[in-house]
Coordinates of C-alpha atoms in Angstrom, one line a residue:
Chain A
X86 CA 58.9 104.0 86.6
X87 CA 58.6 105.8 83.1
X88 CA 57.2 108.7 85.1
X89 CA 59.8 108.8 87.0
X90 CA 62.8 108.7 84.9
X91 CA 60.8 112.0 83.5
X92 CA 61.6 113.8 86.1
X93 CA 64.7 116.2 84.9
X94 CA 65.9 116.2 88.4
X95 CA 66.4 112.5 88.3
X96 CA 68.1 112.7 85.1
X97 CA 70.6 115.0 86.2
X98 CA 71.2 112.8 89.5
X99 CA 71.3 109.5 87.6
X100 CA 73.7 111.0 84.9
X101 CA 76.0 112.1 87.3
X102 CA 76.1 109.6 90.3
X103 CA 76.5 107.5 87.5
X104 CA 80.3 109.1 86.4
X105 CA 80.9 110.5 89.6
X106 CA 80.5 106.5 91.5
X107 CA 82.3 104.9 88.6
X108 CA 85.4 107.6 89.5
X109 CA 85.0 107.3 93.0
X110 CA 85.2 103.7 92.8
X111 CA 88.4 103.2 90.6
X112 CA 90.3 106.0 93.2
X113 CA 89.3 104.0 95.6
X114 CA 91.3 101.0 94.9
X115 CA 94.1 102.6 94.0
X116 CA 94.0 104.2 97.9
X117 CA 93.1 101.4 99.9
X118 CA 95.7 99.6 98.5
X119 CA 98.3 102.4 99.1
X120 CA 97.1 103.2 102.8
X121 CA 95.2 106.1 102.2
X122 CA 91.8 105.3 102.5
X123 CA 90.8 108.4 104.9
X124 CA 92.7 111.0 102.5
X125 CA 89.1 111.1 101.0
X126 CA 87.6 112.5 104.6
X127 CA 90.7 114.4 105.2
X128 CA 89.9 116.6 101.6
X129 CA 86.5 116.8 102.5
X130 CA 87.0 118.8 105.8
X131 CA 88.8 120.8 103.9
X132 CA 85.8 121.1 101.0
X133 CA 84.0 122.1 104.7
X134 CA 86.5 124.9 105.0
X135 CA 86.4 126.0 101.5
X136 CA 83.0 126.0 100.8
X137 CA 82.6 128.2 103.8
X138 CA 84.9 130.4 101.8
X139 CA 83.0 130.3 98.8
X140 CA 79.7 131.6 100.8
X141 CA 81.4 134.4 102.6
X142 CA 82.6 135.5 99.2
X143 CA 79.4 135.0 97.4
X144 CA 81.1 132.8 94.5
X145 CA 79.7 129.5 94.0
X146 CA 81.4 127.1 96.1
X147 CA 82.2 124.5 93.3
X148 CA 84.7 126.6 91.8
X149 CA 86.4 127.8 95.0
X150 CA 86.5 124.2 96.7
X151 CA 88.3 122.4 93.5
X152 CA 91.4 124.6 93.5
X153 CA 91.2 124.7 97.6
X154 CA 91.0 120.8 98.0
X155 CA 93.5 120.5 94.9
X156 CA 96.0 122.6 96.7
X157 CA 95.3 120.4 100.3
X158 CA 96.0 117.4 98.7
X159 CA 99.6 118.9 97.2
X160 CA 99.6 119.7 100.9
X161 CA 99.6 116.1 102.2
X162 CA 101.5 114.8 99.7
X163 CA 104.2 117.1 100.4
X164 CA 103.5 116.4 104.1
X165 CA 104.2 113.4 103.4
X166 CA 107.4 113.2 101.4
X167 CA 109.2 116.1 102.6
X168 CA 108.3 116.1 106.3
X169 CA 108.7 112.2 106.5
X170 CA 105.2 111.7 108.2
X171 CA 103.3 109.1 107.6
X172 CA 99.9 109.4 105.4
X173 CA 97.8 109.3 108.4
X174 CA 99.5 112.1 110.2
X175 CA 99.6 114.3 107.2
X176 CA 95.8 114.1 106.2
X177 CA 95.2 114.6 110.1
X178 CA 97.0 117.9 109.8
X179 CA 95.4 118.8 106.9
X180 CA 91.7 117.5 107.8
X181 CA 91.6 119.3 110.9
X182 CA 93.0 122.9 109.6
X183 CA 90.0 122.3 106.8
X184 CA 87.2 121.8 109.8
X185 CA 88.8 124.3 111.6
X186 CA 89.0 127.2 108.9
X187 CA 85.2 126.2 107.9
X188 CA 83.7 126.8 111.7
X189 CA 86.1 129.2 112.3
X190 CA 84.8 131.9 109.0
X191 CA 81.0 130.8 109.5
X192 CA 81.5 131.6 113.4
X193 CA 83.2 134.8 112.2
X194 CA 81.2 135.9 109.6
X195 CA 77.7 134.6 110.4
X196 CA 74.1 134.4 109.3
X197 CA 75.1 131.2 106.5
X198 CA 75.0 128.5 108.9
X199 CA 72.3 126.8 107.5
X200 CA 74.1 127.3 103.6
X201 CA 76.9 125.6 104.9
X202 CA 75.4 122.8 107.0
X203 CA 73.5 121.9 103.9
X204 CA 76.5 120.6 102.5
X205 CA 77.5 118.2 104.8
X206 CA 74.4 115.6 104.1
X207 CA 74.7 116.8 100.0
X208 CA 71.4 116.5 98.0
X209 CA 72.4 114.9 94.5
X210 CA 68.8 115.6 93.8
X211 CA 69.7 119.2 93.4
X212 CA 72.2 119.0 91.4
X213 CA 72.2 121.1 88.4
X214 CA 73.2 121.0 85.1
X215 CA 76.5 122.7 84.9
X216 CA 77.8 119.9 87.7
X217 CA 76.6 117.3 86.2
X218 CA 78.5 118.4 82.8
X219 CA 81.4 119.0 85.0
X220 CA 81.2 115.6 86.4
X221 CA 81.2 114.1 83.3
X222 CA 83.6 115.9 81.4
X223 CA 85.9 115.5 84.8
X224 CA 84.9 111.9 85.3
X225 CA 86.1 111.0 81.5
X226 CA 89.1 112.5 81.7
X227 CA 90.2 111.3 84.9
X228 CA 89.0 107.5 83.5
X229 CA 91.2 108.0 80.6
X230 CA 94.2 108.8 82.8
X231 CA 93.5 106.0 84.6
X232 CA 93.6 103.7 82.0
X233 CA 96.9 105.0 79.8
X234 CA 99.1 104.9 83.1
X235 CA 97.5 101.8 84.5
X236 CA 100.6 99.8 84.6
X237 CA 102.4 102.7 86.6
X238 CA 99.5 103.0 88.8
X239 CA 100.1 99.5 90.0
X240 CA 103.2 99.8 89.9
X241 CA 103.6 102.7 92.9
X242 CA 100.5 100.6 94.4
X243 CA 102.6 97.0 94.4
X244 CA 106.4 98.5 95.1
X245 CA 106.6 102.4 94.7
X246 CA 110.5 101.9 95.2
X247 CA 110.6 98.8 92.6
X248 CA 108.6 101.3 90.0
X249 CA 110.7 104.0 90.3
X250 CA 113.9 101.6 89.9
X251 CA 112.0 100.7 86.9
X252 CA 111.7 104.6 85.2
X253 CA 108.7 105.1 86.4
X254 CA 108.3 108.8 87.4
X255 CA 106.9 108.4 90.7
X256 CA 106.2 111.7 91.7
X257 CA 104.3 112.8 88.5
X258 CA 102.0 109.3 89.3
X259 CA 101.3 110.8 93.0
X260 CA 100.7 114.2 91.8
X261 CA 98.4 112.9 89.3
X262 CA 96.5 110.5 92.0
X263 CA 96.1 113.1 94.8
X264 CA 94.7 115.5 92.5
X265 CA 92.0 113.2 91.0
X266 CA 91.1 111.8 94.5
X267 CA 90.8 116.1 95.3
X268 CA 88.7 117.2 92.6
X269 CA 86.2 113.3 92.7
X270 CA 86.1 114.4 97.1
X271 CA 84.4 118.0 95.3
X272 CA 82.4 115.9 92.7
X273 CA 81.2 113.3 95.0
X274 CA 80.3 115.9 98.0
X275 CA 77.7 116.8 96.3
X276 CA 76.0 113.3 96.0
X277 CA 76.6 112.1 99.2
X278 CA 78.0 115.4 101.3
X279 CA 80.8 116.1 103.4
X280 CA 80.2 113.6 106.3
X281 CA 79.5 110.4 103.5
X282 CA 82.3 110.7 101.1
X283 CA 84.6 108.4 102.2
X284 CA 82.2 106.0 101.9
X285 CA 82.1 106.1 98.2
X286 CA 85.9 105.6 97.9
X287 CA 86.3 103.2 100.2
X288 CA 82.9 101.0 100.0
X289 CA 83.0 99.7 97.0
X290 CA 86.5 98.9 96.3
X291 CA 87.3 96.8 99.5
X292 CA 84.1 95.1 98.7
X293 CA 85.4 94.2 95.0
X294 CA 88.9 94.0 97.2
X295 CA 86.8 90.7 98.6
X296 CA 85.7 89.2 95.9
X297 CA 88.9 89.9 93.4
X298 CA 89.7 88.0 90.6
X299 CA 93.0 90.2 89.4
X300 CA 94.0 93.9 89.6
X301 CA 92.0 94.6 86.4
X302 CA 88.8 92.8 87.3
X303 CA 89.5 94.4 91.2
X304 CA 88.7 98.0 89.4
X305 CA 86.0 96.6 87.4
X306 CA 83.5 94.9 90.4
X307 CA 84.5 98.3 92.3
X308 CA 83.1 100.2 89.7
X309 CA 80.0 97.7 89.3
X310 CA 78.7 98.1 93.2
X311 CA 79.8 101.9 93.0
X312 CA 77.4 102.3 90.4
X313 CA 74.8 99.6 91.1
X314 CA 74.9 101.4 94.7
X315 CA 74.2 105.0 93.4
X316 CA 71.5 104.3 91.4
X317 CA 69.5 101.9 93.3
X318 CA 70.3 104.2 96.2
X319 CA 68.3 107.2 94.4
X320 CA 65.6 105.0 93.1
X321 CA 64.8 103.4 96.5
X322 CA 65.2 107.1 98.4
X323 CA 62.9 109.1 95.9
X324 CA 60.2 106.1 96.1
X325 CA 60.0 105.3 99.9
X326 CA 60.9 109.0 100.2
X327 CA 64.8 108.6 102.6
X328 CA 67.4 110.6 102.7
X329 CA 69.6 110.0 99.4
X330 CA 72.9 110.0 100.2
X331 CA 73.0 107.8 103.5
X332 CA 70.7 105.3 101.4
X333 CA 73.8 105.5 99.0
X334 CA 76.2 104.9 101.8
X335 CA 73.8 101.8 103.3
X336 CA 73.4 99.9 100.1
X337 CA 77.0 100.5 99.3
X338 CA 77.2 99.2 103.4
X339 CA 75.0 95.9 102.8
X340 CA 76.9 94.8 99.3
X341 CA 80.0 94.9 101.7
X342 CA 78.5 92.9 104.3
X343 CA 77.0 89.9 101.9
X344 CA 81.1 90.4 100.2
X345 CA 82.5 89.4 103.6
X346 CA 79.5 86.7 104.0
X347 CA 80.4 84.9 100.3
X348 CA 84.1 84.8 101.0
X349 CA 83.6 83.2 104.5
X350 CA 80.8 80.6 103.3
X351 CA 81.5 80.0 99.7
Chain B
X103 CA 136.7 107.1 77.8
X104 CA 137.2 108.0 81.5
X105 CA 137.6 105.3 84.4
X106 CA 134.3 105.9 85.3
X107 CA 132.9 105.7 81.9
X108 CA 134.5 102.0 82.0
X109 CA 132.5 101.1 85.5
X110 CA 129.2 100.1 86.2
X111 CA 129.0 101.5 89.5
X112 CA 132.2 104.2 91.0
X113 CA 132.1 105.7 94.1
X114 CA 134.3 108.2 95.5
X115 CA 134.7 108.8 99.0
X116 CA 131.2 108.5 100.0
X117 CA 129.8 109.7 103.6
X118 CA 125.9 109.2 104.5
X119 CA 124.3 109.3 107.6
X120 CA 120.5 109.5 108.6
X121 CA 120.1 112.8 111.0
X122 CA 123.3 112.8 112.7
X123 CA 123.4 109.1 113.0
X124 CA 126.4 108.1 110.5
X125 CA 126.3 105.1 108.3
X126 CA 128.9 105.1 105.7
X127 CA 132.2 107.0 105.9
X128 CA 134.7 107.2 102.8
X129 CA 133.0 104.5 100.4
X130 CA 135.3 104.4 97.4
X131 CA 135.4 101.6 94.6
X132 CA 134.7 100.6 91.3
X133 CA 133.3 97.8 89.8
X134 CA 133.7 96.5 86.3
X135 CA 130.9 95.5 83.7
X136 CA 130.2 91.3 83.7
X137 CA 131.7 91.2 87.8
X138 CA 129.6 89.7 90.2
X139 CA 130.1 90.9 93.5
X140 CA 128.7 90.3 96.8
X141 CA 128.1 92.7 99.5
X142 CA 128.5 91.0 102.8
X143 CA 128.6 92.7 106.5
X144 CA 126.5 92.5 109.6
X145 CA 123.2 94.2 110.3
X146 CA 122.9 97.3 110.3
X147 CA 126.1 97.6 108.4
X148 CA 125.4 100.4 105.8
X149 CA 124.6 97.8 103.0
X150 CA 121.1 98.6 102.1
X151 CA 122.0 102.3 102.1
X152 CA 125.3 101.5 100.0
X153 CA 122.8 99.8 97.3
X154 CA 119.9 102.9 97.4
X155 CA 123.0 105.2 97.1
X156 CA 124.2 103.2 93.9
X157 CA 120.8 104.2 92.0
X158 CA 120.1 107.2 93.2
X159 CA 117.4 106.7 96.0
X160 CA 119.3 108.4 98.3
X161 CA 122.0 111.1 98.2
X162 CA 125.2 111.4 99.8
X163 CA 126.0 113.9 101.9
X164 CA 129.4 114.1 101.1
X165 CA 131.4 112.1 97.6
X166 CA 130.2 110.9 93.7
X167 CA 128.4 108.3 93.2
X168 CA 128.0 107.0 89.4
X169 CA 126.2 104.5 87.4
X170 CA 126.8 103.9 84.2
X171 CA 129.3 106.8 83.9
X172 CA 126.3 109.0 85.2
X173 CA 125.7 110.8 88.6
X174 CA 123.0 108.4 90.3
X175 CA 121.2 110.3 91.6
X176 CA 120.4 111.6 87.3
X177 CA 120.7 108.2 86.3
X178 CA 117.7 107.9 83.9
X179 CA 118.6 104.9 81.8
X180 CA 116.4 102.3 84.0
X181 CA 116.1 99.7 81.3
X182 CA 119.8 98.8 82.4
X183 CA 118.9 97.8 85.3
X184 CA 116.9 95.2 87.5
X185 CA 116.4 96.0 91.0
X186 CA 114.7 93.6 93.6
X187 CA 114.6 95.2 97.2
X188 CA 114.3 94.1 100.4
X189 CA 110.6 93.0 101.3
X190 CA 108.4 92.3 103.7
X191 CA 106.2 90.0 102.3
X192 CA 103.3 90.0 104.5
X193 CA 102.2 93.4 103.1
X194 CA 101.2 91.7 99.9
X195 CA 98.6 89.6 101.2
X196 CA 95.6 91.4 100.5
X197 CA 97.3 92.6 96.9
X198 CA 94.8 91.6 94.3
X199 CA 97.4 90.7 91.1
X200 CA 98.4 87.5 89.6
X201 CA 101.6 86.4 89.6
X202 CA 101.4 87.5 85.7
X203 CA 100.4 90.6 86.3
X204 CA 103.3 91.4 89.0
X205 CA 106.0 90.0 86.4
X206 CA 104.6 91.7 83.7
X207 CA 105.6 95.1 85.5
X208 CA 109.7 93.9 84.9
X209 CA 109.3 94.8 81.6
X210 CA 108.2 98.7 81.9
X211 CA 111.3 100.1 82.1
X212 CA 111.5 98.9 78.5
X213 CA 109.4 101.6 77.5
X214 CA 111.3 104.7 77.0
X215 CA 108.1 107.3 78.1
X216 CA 104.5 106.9 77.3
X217 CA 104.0 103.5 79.1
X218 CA 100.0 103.1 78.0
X219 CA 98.2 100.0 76.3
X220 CA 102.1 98.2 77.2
X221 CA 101.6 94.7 76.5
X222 CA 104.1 92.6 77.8
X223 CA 106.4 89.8 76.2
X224 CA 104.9 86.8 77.2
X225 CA 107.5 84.5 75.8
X226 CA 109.8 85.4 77.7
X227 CA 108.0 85.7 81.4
X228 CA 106.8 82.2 80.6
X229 CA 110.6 81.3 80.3
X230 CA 111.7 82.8 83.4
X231 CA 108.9 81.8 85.6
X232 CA 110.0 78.1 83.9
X233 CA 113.4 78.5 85.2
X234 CA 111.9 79.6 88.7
X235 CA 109.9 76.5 89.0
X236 CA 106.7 79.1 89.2
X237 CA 105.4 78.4 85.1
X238 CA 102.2 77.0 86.9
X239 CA 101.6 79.8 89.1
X240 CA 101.0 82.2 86.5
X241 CA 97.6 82.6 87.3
X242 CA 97.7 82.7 90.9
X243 CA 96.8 85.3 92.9
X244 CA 100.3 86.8 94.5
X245 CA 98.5 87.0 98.3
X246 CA 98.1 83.5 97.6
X247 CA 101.8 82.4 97.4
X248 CA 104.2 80.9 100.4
X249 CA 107.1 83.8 101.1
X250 CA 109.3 81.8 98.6
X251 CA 107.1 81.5 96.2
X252 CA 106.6 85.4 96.1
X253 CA 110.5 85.2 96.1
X254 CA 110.6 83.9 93.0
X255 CA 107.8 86.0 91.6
X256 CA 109.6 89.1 92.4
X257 CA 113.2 87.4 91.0
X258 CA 111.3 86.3 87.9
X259 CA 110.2 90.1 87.6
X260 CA 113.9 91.4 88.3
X261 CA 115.5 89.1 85.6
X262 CA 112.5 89.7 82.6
X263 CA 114.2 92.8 81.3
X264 CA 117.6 90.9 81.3
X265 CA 119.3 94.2 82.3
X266 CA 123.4 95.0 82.2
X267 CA 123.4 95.1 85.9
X268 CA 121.4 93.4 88.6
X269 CA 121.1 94.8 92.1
X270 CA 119.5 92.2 94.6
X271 CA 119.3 92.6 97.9
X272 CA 119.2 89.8 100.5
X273 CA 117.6 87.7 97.4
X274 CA 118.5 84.3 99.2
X275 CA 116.1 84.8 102.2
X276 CA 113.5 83.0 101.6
X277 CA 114.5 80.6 99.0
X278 CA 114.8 76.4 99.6
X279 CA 118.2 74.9 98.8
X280 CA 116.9 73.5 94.9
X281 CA 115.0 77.2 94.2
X282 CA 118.5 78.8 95.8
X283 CA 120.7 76.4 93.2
X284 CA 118.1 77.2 90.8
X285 CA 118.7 80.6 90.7
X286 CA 122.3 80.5 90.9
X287 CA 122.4 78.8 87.8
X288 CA 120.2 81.6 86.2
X289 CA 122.6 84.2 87.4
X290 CA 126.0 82.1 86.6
X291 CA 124.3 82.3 83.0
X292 CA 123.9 85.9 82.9
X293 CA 126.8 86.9 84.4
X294 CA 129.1 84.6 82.2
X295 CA 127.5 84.5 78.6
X296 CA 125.6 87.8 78.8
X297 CA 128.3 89.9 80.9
X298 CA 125.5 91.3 83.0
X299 CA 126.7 92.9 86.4
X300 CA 125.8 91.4 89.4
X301 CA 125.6 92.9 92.8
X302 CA 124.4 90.8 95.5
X303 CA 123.5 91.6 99.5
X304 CA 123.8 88.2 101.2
X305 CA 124.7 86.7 104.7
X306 CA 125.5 83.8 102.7
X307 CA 129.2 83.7 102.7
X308 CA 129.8 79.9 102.5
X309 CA 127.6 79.6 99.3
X310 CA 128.4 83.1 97.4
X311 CA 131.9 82.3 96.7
X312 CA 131.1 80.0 94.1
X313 CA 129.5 82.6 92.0
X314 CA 130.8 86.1 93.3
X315 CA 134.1 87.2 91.8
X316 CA 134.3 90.5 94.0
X317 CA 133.9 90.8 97.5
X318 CA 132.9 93.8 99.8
X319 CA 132.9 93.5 103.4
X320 CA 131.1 96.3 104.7
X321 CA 131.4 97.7 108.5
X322 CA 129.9 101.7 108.1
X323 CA 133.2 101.6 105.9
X324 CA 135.1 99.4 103.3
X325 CA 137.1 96.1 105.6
X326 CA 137.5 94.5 102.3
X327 CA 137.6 94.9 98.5
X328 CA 138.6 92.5 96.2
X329 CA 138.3 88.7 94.7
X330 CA 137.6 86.1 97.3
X331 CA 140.8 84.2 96.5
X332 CA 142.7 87.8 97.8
X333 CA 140.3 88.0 100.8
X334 CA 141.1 84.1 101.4
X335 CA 145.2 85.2 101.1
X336 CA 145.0 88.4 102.9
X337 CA 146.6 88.4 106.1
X338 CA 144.8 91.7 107.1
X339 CA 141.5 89.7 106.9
X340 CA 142.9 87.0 108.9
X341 CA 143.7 89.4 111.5
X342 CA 140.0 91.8 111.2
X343 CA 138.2 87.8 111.5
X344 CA 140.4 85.8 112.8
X345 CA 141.7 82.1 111.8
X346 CA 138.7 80.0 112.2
X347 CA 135.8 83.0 110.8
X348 CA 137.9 83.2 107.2
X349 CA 138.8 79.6 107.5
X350 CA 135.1 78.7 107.4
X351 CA 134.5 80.8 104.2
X352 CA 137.5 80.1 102.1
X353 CA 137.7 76.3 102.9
X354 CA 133.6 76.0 102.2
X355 CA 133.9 78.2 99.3
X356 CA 137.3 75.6 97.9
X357 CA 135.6 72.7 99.0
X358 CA 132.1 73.3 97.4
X359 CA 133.7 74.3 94.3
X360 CA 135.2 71.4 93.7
X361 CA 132.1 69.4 94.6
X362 CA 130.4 71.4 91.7
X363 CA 133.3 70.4 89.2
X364 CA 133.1 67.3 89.7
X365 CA 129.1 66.8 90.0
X366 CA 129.3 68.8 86.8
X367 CA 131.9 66.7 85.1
X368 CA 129.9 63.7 85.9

């Protein structure tokens, strides 16, 4: 086991699935609760799209995807409010152009298929250093905004009417929200990919969503199985050699499954 | 000081419609600080709208609208008021707060910006919630509660600020004949020793006469504005209901006010 936490690629993939499921987890309550639960595999379609982007221009993809996924979010959120549609029609719209734009410049361009396809599974073994600094520095901020405006967060997630009655400035709370969930859809695509990240927002909070014992504990147990989840997932996949992130997603799967079991039976 | 400065809420010649579809035409009125009035009309009668127009969730199309001797729609000075929409109660089943928690949130508009770290007055939710009948609910999750119980959570979290003016709609709903006298009393209190404004939605037109001193009958546009003993002596109203309809509120409003004199007077 020693020998194992001695690999550096561990490290880095410990270290960061730690932050990145601990963020992915406290979003994810805050979403579920406020009907957007597939807003996180709407904005990574369009991470699809943009890294396909960030290939054809030879930049690394990180860098263009964050302000591409930021802006997508803005999209849907705008979608939303100004166009009057509801959240699922909005990240629809804004999934598909994502999907579309990614097969559309890899068709076009050609010859970085396989560069691209890589990134729909994510390896969180590879990560390297520079993303896992990002992630943390990222994931600490993000907690700390979290936890200042928590009372306005459930606010807008109870009664977003009610809050804004109440002074709170409801669009500055959104903007803030969407563009967390955007740039933890970049973080978390590379620990679970594309296809898998909705799973990591969603999974663990309606899991602690079961089992809840308050708004503040809620965020808490979410944050528990997000993190449990990751790293048990990439112990078990780099000793009986499976895939990392669907290992993630299965664990995060079974603790959801034995949630539902203990509130029917006990 | 200006007329308007002197009313809580003033509106002048107000039109709204949704699309094309109109719903008020040529609102104007002004209501005093400390009068309780109640906003009565059939469904789909504008009142909703008339109340979201009054704080500035929705704009008119055509008039002013001001609060507080502001626009609404730049009213900013929250903590003066306690709003408690129109719900549907079955979204909050799955909600994971305690009734503490929800309450608690009454209080935010208290804080003037930085809302972080707020810890509630605990005194005085505990009082409120005593008045309520819901003291030993506290800790009860809010998915928990019957419709009227969540009632009275939400009125507890409208009354904790004690603002100058209340705006309730359709409060009355879901509330059992004791919780409905309850509440009365609460408001009677605040409206006579503490002056605060009340504006009321209700279909209750036998009951509300008791404690309203203003009336507005809303049909898309004012039919009546005034006391309820000028509504009771207006032959214009006799005419708009007929006989028996303003019969049936004036004599139960007469008759059940002098029951409450006299249960009051022993």
């Amino acid at each position: 086991m020693v020998e194992f936490l001695n690999h550096g690629f561990i490290q880095k993939a410990l270290i960061a699935g730690f932050f990145i499921s601990m963020l992915c987890s406290m979003l994810g309550v805050f979403l579920v609760l406020r009907n957007l639960s597939l807003i996180g595999d709407g904005l990574s379609h369009v991470t699809f799209g943009s890294i396909a982007i960030g290939i054809l221009f030879k930049s690394y993809p990180f860098y263009i995807a964050i302000p591409i996924v930021m802006a997508s979010a803005m999209g849907i959120m705008k979608l939303k409010e100004k166009a009057r549609l509801l959240g699922d029609a909005a990240i629809g719209i804004v999934s598909s152009l994502g999907i579309a734009s990614g097969v559309f410049i890899s068709s076009v361009a050609g010859g970085f298929n396989i560069d691209l396809f890589s990134y729909l599974f994510g390896n969180i073994l590879a990560i390297n250093w520079t993303e896992v600094i990002i992630s943390i520095f990222l994931s600490i901020i993000f907690i700390f905004l979290i936890s200042i405006f928590y009372q306005e967060l459930l606010f807008i997630t109870f009664d977003e009417e009610s809050a804004k009655v109440s002074g709170v400035n409801v669009h500055r709370i959104n903007t803030m929200l969407y563009l967390m969930t955007a740039v933890t859809v970049v973080l978390a695509m590379k620990a679970v990919g594309i296809l898998l990240v909705t799973a990591l927002l969603i999974l663990p909070s309606v899991t602690a969503l079961q089992l809840s014992r308050g708004f503040k504990a809620t965020l808490f147990i979410s944050s528990i199985i997000g993190v449990f989840s990751v790293i048990s997932g990439i112990v078990i996949s780099f000793f009986l050699d499976l895939p990392t992130g669907a290992t993630i997603v299965l664990l995060n799967f079974l603790f959801f499954a034995l949630s539902l079991f203990y509130k029917r039976f006990f | 000081m200006s007329m308007i400065d002197e009313n809580v809420i003033s509106m002048k010649d107000v039109y709204f419609s949704y699309n094309s579809f109109e719903v008020l035409s040529g609102i104007s009125f002004d209501l005093k600080k400390g009068s309780f009035l109640a906003i009565v009309g059939p469904n789909g009668s504008g009142k909703t709208t008339l109340i979201r127009l009054m704080i500035g969730l929705l704009k008119p199309q055509r008039g002013e609208v001001y609060i507080f001797g502001q626009r609404a729609f730049l009213f900013k000075d929250w903590y003066r008021i306690g709003y408690l929409p129109q719900k549907n109660y079955f979204s909050e089943n799955h909600f994971p707060a305690k009734v503490k928690e929800i309450v608690a949130l009454g209080l935010l508009s208290k804080k003037r910006s930085w809302k972080g770290f707020y810890r509630p007055d605990l005194k005085t939710m505990d009082k409120y919630l005593d008045l309520l009948g819901i003291l030993d609910l506290k800790e009860k999750f809010i998915g928990e509660l019957s419709g009227g119980q969540r009632q009275r959570v939400l009125i507890a979290k409208t009354l904790l600020n004690e603002p100058e003016l209340l705006i309730l709609d359709e409060p009355l709903a879901a509330l059992d004949p004791e919780t409905r006298e309850k509440f009365f009393d609460i408001l009677e209190g605040l409206n006579k020793k503490k002056a605060t404004t009340i504006i009321m939605i209700t279909h209750d037109t036998g009951t509300i006469g008791r404690y309203a001193s203003y009336m507005l009958y809303l049909d898309k546009r004012v039919i009546f504005f005034g006391t309820f003993e000028s509504f009771c002596e207006s032959e214009a109203m006799t005419e708009y209901f007929g006989e028996y309809t303003q019969h049936l509120i004036c004599h139960r409003h007469h008759i059940e006010d002098i029951f409450k004199k006299s249960y009051k007077h022993g």
